[in-house]
Coordinates of N, CA, C and O in Angstrom, one line a residue:
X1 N -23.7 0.9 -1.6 CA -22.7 2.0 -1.8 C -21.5 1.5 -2.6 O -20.9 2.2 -3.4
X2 N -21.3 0.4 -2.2 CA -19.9 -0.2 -2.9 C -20.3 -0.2 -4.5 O -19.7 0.5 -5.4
X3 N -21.5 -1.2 -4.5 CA -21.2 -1.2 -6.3 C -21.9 -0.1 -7.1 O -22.2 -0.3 -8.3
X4 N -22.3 0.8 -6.4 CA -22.6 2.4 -6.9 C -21.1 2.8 -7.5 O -20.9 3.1 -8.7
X5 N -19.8 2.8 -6.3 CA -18.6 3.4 -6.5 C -17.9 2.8 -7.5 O -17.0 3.4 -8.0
X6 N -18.2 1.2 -7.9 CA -18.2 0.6 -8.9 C -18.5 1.0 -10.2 O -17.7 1.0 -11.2
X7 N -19.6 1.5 -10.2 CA -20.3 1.7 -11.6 C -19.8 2.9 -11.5 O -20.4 3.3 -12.5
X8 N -19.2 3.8 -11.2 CA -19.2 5.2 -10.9 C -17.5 5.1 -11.7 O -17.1 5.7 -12.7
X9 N -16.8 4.2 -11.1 CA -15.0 3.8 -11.8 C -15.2 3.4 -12.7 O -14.6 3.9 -13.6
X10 N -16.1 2.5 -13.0 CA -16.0 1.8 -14.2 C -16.6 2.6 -15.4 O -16.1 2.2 -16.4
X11 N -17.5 3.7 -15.5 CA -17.7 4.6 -15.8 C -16.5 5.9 -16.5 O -16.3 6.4 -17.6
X12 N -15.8 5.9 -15.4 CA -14.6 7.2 -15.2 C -13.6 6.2 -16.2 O -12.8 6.7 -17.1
X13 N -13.6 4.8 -16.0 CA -12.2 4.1 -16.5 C -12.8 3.9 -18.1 O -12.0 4.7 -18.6
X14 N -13.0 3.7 -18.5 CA -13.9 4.0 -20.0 C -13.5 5.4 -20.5 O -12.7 5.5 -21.4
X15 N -14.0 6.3 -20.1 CA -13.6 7.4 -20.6 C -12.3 7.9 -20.6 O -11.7 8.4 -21.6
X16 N -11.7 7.6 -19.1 CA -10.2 7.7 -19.5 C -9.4 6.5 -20.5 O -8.6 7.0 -21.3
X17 N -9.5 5.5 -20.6 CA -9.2 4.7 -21.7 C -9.1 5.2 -22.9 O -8.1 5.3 -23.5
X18 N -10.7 5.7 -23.3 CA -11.5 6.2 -24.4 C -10.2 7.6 -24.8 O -9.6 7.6 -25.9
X19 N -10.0 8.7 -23.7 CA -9.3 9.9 -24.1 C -7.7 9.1 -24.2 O -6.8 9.8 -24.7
X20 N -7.4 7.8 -23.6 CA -6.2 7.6 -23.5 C -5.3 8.3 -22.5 O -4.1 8.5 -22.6
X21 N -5.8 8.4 -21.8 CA -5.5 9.1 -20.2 C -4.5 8.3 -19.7 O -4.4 8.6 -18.5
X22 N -3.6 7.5 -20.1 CA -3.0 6.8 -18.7 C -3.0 6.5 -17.2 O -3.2 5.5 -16.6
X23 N -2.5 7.9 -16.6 CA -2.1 8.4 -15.3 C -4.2 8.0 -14.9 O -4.3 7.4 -13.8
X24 N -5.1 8.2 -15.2 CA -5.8 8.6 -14.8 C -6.4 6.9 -15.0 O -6.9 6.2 -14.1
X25 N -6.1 6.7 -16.3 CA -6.5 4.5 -16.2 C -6.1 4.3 -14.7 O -6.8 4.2 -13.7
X26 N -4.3 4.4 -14.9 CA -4.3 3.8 -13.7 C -4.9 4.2 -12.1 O -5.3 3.3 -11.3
X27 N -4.9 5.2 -11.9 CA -5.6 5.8 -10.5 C -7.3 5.1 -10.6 O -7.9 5.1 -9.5
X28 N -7.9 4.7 -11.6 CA -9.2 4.8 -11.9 C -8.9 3.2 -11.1 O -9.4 2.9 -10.0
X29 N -8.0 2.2 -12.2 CA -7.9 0.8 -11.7 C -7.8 0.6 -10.3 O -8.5 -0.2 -9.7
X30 N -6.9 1.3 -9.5 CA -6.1 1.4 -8.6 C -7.5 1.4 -7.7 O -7.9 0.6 -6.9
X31 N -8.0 2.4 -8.0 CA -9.5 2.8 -7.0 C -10.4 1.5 -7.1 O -10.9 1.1 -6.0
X32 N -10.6 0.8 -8.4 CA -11.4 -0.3 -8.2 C -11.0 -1.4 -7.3 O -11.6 -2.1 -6.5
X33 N -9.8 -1.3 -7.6 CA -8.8 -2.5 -7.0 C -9.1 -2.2 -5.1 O -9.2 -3.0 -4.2
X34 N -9.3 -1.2 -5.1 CA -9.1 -0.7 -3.4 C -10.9 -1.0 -3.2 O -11.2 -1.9 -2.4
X35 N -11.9 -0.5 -3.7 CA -13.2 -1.3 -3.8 C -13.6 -2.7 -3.5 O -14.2 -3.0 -2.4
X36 N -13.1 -3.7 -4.7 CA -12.8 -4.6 -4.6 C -12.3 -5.4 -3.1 O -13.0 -6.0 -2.3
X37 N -11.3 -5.1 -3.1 CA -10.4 -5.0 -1.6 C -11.5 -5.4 -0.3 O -11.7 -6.5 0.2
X38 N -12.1 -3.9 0.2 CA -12.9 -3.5 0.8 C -14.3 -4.6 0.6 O -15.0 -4.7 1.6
X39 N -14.6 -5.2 -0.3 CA -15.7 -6.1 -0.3 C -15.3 -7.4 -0.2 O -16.1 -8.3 -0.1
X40 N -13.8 -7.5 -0.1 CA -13.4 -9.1 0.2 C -12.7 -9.9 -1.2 O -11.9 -10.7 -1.4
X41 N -13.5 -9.1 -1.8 CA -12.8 -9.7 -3.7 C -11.5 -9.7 -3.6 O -11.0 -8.7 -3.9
X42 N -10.9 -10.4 -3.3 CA -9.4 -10.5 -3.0 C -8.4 -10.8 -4.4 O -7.3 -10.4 -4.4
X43 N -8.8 -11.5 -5.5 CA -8.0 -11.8 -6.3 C -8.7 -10.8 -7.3 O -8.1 -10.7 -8.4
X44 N -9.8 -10.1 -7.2 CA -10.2 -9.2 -8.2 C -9.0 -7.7 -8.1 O -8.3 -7.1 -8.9
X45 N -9.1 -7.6 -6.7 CA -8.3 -6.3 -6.3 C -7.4 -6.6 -6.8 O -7.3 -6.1 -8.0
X46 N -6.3 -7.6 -6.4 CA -4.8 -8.3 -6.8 C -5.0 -7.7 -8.4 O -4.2 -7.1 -9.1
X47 N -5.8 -7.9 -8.7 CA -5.6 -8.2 -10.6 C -5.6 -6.5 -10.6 O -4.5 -6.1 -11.1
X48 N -6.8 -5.3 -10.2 CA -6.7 -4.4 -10.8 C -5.6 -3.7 -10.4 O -5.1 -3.0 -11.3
X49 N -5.1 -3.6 -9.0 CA -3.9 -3.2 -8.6 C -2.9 -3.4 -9.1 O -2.0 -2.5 -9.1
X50 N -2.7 -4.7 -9.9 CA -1.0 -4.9 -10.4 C -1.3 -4.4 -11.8 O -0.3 -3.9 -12.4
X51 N -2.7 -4.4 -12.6 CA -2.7 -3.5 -13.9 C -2.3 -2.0 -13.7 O -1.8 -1.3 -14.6
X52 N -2.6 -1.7 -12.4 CA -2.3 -0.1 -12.1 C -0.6 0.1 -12.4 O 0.1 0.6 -13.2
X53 N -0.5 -1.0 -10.9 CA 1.3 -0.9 -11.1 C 2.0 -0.6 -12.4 O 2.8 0.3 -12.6
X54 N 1.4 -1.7 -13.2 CA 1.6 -1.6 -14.7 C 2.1 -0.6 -15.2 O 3.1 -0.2 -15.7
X55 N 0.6 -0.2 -15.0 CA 0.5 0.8 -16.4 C 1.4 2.3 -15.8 O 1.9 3.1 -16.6
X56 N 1.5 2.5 -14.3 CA 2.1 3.6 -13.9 C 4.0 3.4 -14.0 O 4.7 4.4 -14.1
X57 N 4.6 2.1 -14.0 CA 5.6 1.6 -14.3 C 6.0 2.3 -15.7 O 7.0 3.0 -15.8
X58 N 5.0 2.0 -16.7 CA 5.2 2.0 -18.1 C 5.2 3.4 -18.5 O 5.8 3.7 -19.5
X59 N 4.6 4.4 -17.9 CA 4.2 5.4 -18.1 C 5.2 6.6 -17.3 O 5.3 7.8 -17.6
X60 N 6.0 5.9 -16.2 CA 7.6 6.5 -16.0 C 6.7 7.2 -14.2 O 7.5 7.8 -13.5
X61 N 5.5 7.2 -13.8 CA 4.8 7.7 -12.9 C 5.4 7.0 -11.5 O 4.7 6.4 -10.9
X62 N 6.6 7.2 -11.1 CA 7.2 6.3 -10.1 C 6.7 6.7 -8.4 O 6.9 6.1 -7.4
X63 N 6.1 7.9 -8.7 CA 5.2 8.2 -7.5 C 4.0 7.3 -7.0 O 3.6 6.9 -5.9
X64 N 3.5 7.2 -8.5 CA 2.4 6.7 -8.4 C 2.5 4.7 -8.1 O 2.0 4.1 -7.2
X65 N 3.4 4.3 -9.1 CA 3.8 3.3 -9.1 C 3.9 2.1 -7.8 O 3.6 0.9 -7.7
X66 N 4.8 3.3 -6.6 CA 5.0 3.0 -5.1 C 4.0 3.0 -4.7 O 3.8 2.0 -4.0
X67 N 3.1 3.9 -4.7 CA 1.7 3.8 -3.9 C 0.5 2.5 -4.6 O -0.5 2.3 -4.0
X68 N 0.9 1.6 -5.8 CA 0.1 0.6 -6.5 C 0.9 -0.3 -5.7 O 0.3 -1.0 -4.8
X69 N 2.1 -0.5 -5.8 CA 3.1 -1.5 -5.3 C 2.6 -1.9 -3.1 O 2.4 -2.8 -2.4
X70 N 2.8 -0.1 -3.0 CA 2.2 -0.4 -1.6 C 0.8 -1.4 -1.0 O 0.7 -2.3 -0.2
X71 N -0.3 -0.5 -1.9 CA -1.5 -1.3 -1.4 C -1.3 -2.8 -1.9 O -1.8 -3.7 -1.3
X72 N -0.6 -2.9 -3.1 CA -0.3 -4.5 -3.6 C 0.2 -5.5 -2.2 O -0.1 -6.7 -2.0
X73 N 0.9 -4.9 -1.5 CA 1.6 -5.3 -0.4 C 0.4 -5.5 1.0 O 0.3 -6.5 1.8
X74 N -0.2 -4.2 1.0 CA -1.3 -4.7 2.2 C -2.0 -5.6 1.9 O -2.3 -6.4 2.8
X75 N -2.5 -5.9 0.4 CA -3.5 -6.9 0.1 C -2.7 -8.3 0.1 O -3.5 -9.2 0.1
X76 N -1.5 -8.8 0.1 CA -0.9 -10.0 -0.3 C -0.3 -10.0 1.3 O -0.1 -11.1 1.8
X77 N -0.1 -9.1 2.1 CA -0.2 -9.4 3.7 C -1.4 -9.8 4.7 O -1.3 -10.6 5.6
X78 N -2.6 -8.8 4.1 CA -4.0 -9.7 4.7 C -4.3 -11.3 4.2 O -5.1 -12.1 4.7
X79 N -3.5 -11.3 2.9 CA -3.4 -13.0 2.5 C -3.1 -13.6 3.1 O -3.6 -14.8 3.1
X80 N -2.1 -13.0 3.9 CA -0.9 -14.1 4.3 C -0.2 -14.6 3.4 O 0.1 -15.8 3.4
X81 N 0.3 -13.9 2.2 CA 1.5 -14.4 1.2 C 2.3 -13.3 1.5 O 2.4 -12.4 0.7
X82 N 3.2 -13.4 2.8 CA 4.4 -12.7 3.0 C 5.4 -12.6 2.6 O 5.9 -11.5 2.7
X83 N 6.1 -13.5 2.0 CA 7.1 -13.4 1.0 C 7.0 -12.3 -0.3 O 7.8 -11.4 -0.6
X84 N 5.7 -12.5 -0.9 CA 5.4 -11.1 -2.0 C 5.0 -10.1 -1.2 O 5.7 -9.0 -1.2
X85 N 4.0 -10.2 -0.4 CA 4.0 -9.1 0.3 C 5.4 -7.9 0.4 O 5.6 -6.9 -0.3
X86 N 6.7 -8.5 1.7 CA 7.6 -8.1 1.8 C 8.5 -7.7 0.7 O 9.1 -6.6 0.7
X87 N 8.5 -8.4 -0.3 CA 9.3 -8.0 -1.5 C 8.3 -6.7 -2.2 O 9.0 -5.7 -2.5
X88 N 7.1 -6.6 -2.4 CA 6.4 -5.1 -2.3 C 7.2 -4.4 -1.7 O 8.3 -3.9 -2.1
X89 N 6.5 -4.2 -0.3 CA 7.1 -3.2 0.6 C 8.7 -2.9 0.7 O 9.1 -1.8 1.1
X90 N 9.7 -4.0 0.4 CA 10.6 -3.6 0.4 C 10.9 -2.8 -0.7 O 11.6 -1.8 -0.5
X91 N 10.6 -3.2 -2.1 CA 10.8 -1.9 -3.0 C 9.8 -0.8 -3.0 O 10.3 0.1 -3.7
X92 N 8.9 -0.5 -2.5 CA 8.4 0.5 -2.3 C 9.8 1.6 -1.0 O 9.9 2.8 -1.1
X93 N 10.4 0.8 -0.3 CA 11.0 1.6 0.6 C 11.9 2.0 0.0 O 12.3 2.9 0.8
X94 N 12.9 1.9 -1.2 CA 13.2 2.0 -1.6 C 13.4 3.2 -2.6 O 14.4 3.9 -2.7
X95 N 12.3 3.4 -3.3 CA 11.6 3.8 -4.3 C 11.1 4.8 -3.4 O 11.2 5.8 -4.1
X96 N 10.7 5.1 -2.2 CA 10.2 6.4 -1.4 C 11.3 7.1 -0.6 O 11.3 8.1 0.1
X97 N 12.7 6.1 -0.7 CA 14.1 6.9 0.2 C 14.8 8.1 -1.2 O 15.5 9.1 -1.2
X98 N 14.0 7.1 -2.4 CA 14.8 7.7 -3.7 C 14.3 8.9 -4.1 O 15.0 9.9 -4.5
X99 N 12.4 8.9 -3.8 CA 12.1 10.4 -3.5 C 12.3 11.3 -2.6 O 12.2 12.5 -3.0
X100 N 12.5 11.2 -1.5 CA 12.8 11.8 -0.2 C 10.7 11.8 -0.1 O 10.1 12.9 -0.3
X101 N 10.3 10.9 0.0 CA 8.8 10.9 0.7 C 9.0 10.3 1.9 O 9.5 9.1 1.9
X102 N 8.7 11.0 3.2 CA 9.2 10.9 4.6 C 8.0 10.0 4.8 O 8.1 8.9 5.3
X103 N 6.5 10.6 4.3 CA 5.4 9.9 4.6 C 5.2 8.5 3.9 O 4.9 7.5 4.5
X104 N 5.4 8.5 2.9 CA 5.4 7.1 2.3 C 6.2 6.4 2.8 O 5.8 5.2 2.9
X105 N 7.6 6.8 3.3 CA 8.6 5.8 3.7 C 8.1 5.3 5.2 O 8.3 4.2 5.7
X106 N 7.4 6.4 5.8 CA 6.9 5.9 7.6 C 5.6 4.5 7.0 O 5.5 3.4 7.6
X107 N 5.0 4.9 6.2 CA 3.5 4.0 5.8 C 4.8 2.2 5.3 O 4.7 1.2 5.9
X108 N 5.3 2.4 4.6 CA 6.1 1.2 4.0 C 6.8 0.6 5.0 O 6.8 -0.6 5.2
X109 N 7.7 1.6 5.9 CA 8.4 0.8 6.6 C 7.2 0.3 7.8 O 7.3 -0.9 8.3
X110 N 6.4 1.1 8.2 CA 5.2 0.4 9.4 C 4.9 -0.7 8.5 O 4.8 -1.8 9.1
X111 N 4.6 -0.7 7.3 CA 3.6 -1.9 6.9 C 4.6 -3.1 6.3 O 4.0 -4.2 6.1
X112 N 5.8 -3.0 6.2 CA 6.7 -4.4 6.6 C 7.0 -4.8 7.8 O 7.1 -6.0 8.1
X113 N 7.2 -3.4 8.7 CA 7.0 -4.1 10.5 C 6.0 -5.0 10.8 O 6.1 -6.0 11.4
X114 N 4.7 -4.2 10.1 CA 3.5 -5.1 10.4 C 4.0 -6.9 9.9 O 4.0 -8.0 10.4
X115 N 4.1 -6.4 8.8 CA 4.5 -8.5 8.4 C 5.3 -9.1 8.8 O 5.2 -10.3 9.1
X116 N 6.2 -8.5 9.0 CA 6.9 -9.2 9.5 C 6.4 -9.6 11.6 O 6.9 -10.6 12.1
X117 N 5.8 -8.9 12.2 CA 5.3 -9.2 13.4 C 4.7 -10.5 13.0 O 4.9 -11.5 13.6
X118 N 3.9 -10.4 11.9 CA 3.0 -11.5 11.2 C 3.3 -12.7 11.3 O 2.6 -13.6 11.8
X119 N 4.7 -12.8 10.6 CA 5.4 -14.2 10.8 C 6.0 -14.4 11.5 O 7.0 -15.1 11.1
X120 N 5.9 -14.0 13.0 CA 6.4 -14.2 14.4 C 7.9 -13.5 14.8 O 8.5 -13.5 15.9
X121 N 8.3 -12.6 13.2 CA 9.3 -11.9 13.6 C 9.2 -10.9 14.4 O 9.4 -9.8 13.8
X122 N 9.1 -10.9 15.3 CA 8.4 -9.3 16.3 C 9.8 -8.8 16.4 O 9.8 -7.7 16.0
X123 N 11.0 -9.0 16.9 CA 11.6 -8.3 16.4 C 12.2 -7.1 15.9 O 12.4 -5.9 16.4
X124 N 12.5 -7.7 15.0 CA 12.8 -7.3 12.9 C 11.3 -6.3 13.1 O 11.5 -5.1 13.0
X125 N 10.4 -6.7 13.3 CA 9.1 -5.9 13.0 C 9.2 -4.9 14.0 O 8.4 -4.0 13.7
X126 N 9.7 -4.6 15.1 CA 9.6 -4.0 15.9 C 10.4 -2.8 15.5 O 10.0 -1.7 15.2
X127 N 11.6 -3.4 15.4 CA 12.9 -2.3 14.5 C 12.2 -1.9 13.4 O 12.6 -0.7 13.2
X128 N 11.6 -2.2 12.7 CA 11.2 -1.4 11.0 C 10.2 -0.1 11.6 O 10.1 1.1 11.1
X129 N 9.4 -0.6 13.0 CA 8.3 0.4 12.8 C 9.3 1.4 13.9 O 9.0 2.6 13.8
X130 N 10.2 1.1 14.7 CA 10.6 2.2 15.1 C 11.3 3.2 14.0 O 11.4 4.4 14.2
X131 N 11.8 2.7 12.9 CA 12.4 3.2 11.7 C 10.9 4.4 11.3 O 11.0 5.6 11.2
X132 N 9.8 3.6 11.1 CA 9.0 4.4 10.6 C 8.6 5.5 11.7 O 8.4 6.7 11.3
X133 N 8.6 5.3 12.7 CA 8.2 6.7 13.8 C 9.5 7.9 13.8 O 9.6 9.0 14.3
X134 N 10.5 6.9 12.8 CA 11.7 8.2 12.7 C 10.9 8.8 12.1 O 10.3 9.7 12.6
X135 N 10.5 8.4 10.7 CA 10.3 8.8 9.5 C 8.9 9.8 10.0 O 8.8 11.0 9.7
X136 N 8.2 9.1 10.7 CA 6.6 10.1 11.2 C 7.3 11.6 12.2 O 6.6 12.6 12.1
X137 N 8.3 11.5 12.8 CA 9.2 12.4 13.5 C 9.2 13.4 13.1 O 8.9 14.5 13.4
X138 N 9.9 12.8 11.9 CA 10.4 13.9 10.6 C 9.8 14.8 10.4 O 10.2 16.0 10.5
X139 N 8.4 14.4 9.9 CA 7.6 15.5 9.7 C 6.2 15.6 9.9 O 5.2 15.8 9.3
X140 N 6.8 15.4 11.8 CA 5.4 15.6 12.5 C 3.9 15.3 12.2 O 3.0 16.1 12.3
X141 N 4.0 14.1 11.7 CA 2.8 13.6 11.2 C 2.1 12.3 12.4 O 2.3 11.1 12.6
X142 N 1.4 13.3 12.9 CA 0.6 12.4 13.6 C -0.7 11.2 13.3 O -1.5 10.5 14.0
X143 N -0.6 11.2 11.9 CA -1.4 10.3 11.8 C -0.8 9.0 11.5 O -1.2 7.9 11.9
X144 N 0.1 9.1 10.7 CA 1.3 7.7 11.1 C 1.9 7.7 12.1 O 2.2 6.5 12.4
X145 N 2.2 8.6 13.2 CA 2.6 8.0 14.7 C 1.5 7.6 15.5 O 1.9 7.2 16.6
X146 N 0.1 7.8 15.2 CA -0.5 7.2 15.9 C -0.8 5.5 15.5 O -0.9 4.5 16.2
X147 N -0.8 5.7 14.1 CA -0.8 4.0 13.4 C 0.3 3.4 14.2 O 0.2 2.4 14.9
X148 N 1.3 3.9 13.9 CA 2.9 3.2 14.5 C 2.4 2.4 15.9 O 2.3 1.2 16.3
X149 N 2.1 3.7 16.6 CA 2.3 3.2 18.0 C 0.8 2.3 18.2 O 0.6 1.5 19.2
X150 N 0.4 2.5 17.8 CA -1.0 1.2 18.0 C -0.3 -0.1 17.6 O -0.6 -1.1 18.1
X151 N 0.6 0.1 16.5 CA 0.9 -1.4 15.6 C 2.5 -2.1 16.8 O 2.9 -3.3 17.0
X152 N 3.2 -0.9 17.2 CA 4.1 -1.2 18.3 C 3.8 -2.0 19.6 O 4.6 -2.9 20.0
X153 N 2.5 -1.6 20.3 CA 1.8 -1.9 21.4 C 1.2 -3.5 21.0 O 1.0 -4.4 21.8
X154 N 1.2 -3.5 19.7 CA 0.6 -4.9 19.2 C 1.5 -5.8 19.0 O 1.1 -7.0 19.2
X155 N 3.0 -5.6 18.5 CA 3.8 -6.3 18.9 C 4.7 -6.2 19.8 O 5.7 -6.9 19.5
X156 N 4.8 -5.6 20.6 CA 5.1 -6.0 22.3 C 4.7 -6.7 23.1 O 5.5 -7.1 23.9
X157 N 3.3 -7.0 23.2 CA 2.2 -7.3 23.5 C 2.2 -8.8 23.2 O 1.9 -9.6 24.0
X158 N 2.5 -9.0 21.8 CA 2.5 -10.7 21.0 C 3.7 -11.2 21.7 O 3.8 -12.4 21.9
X159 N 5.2 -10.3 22.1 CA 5.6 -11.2 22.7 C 6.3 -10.9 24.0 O 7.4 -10.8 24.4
X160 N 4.8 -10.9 24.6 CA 4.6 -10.8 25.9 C 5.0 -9.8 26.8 O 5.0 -10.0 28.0
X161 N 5.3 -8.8 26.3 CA 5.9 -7.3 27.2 C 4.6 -6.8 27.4 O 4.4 -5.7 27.9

């Protein structure tokens, strides 16, 4: 299934290249990169995801940009390279207060809580994801308050509540 959806992007990314598509290179990369990801290819993903970032940077797509930058961030936190990790997510939160995206900012601030729980700050990580259940509050989005509060229960839990 995987390298069907392979040949299927790599396919779609050719043509978009070919028309000079940008917005659609990068979403095409972006998609490989998250493929990748999903099979363990870990430095393959890294590579097509920061081409995405790239090319949506260059291209002024700051919507799009945050969401390359984000998953860039889940994949260098499943690393365990928390320091880039966090520096992702922290400009992604940034970058999603600047759009007023309530949803992107609950997904960024949960997924710096998460790292930082990671590196024993439970905490700091505890405060970010209560930040983010503001943010899921906002606009009654229950499928980030249910992430939240699974990822809350997980660090309460690590230190010992």
């Amino acid at each position: 299934l995987y390298d069907e959806s392979l040949r299927h992007h790599r396919l779609a990314l050719s043509i978009f290249t070919f028309t000079n598509n940008q917005e659609r290179v990068a979403t095409t990369l972006n998609n490989i990169g998250s493929v990748h990801h999903k099979l363990g290819n870990y430095d393959s993903a890294f590579r097509y995801m920061e081409k995405s970032s790239n090319i949506r940077e260059a291209i002024g797509d700051y919507y799009g940009e945050s969401e390359s930058l984000n998953n860039l961030g889940v994949m260098l936190r499943n690393a365990e390279r928390f320091k880039e990790a966090d520096e992702k997510f922290t400009k992604v939160i940034s970058m999603r207060q600047r759009l007023q995206d309530h949803n992107g900012l609950a997904a960024a601030l949960m997924n710096l809580g998460v790292s930082k729980v990671r590196q024993g700050k439970v905490q700091e990580g505890i405060y970010l994801m209560q930040k983010a259940k503001d943010e899921a509050d906002a606009i009654k989005s229950n499928k980030w308050l249910l992430q939240i509060f699974t990822n809350l229960k997980e660090a309460e839990s690590s230190r010992g509540n």
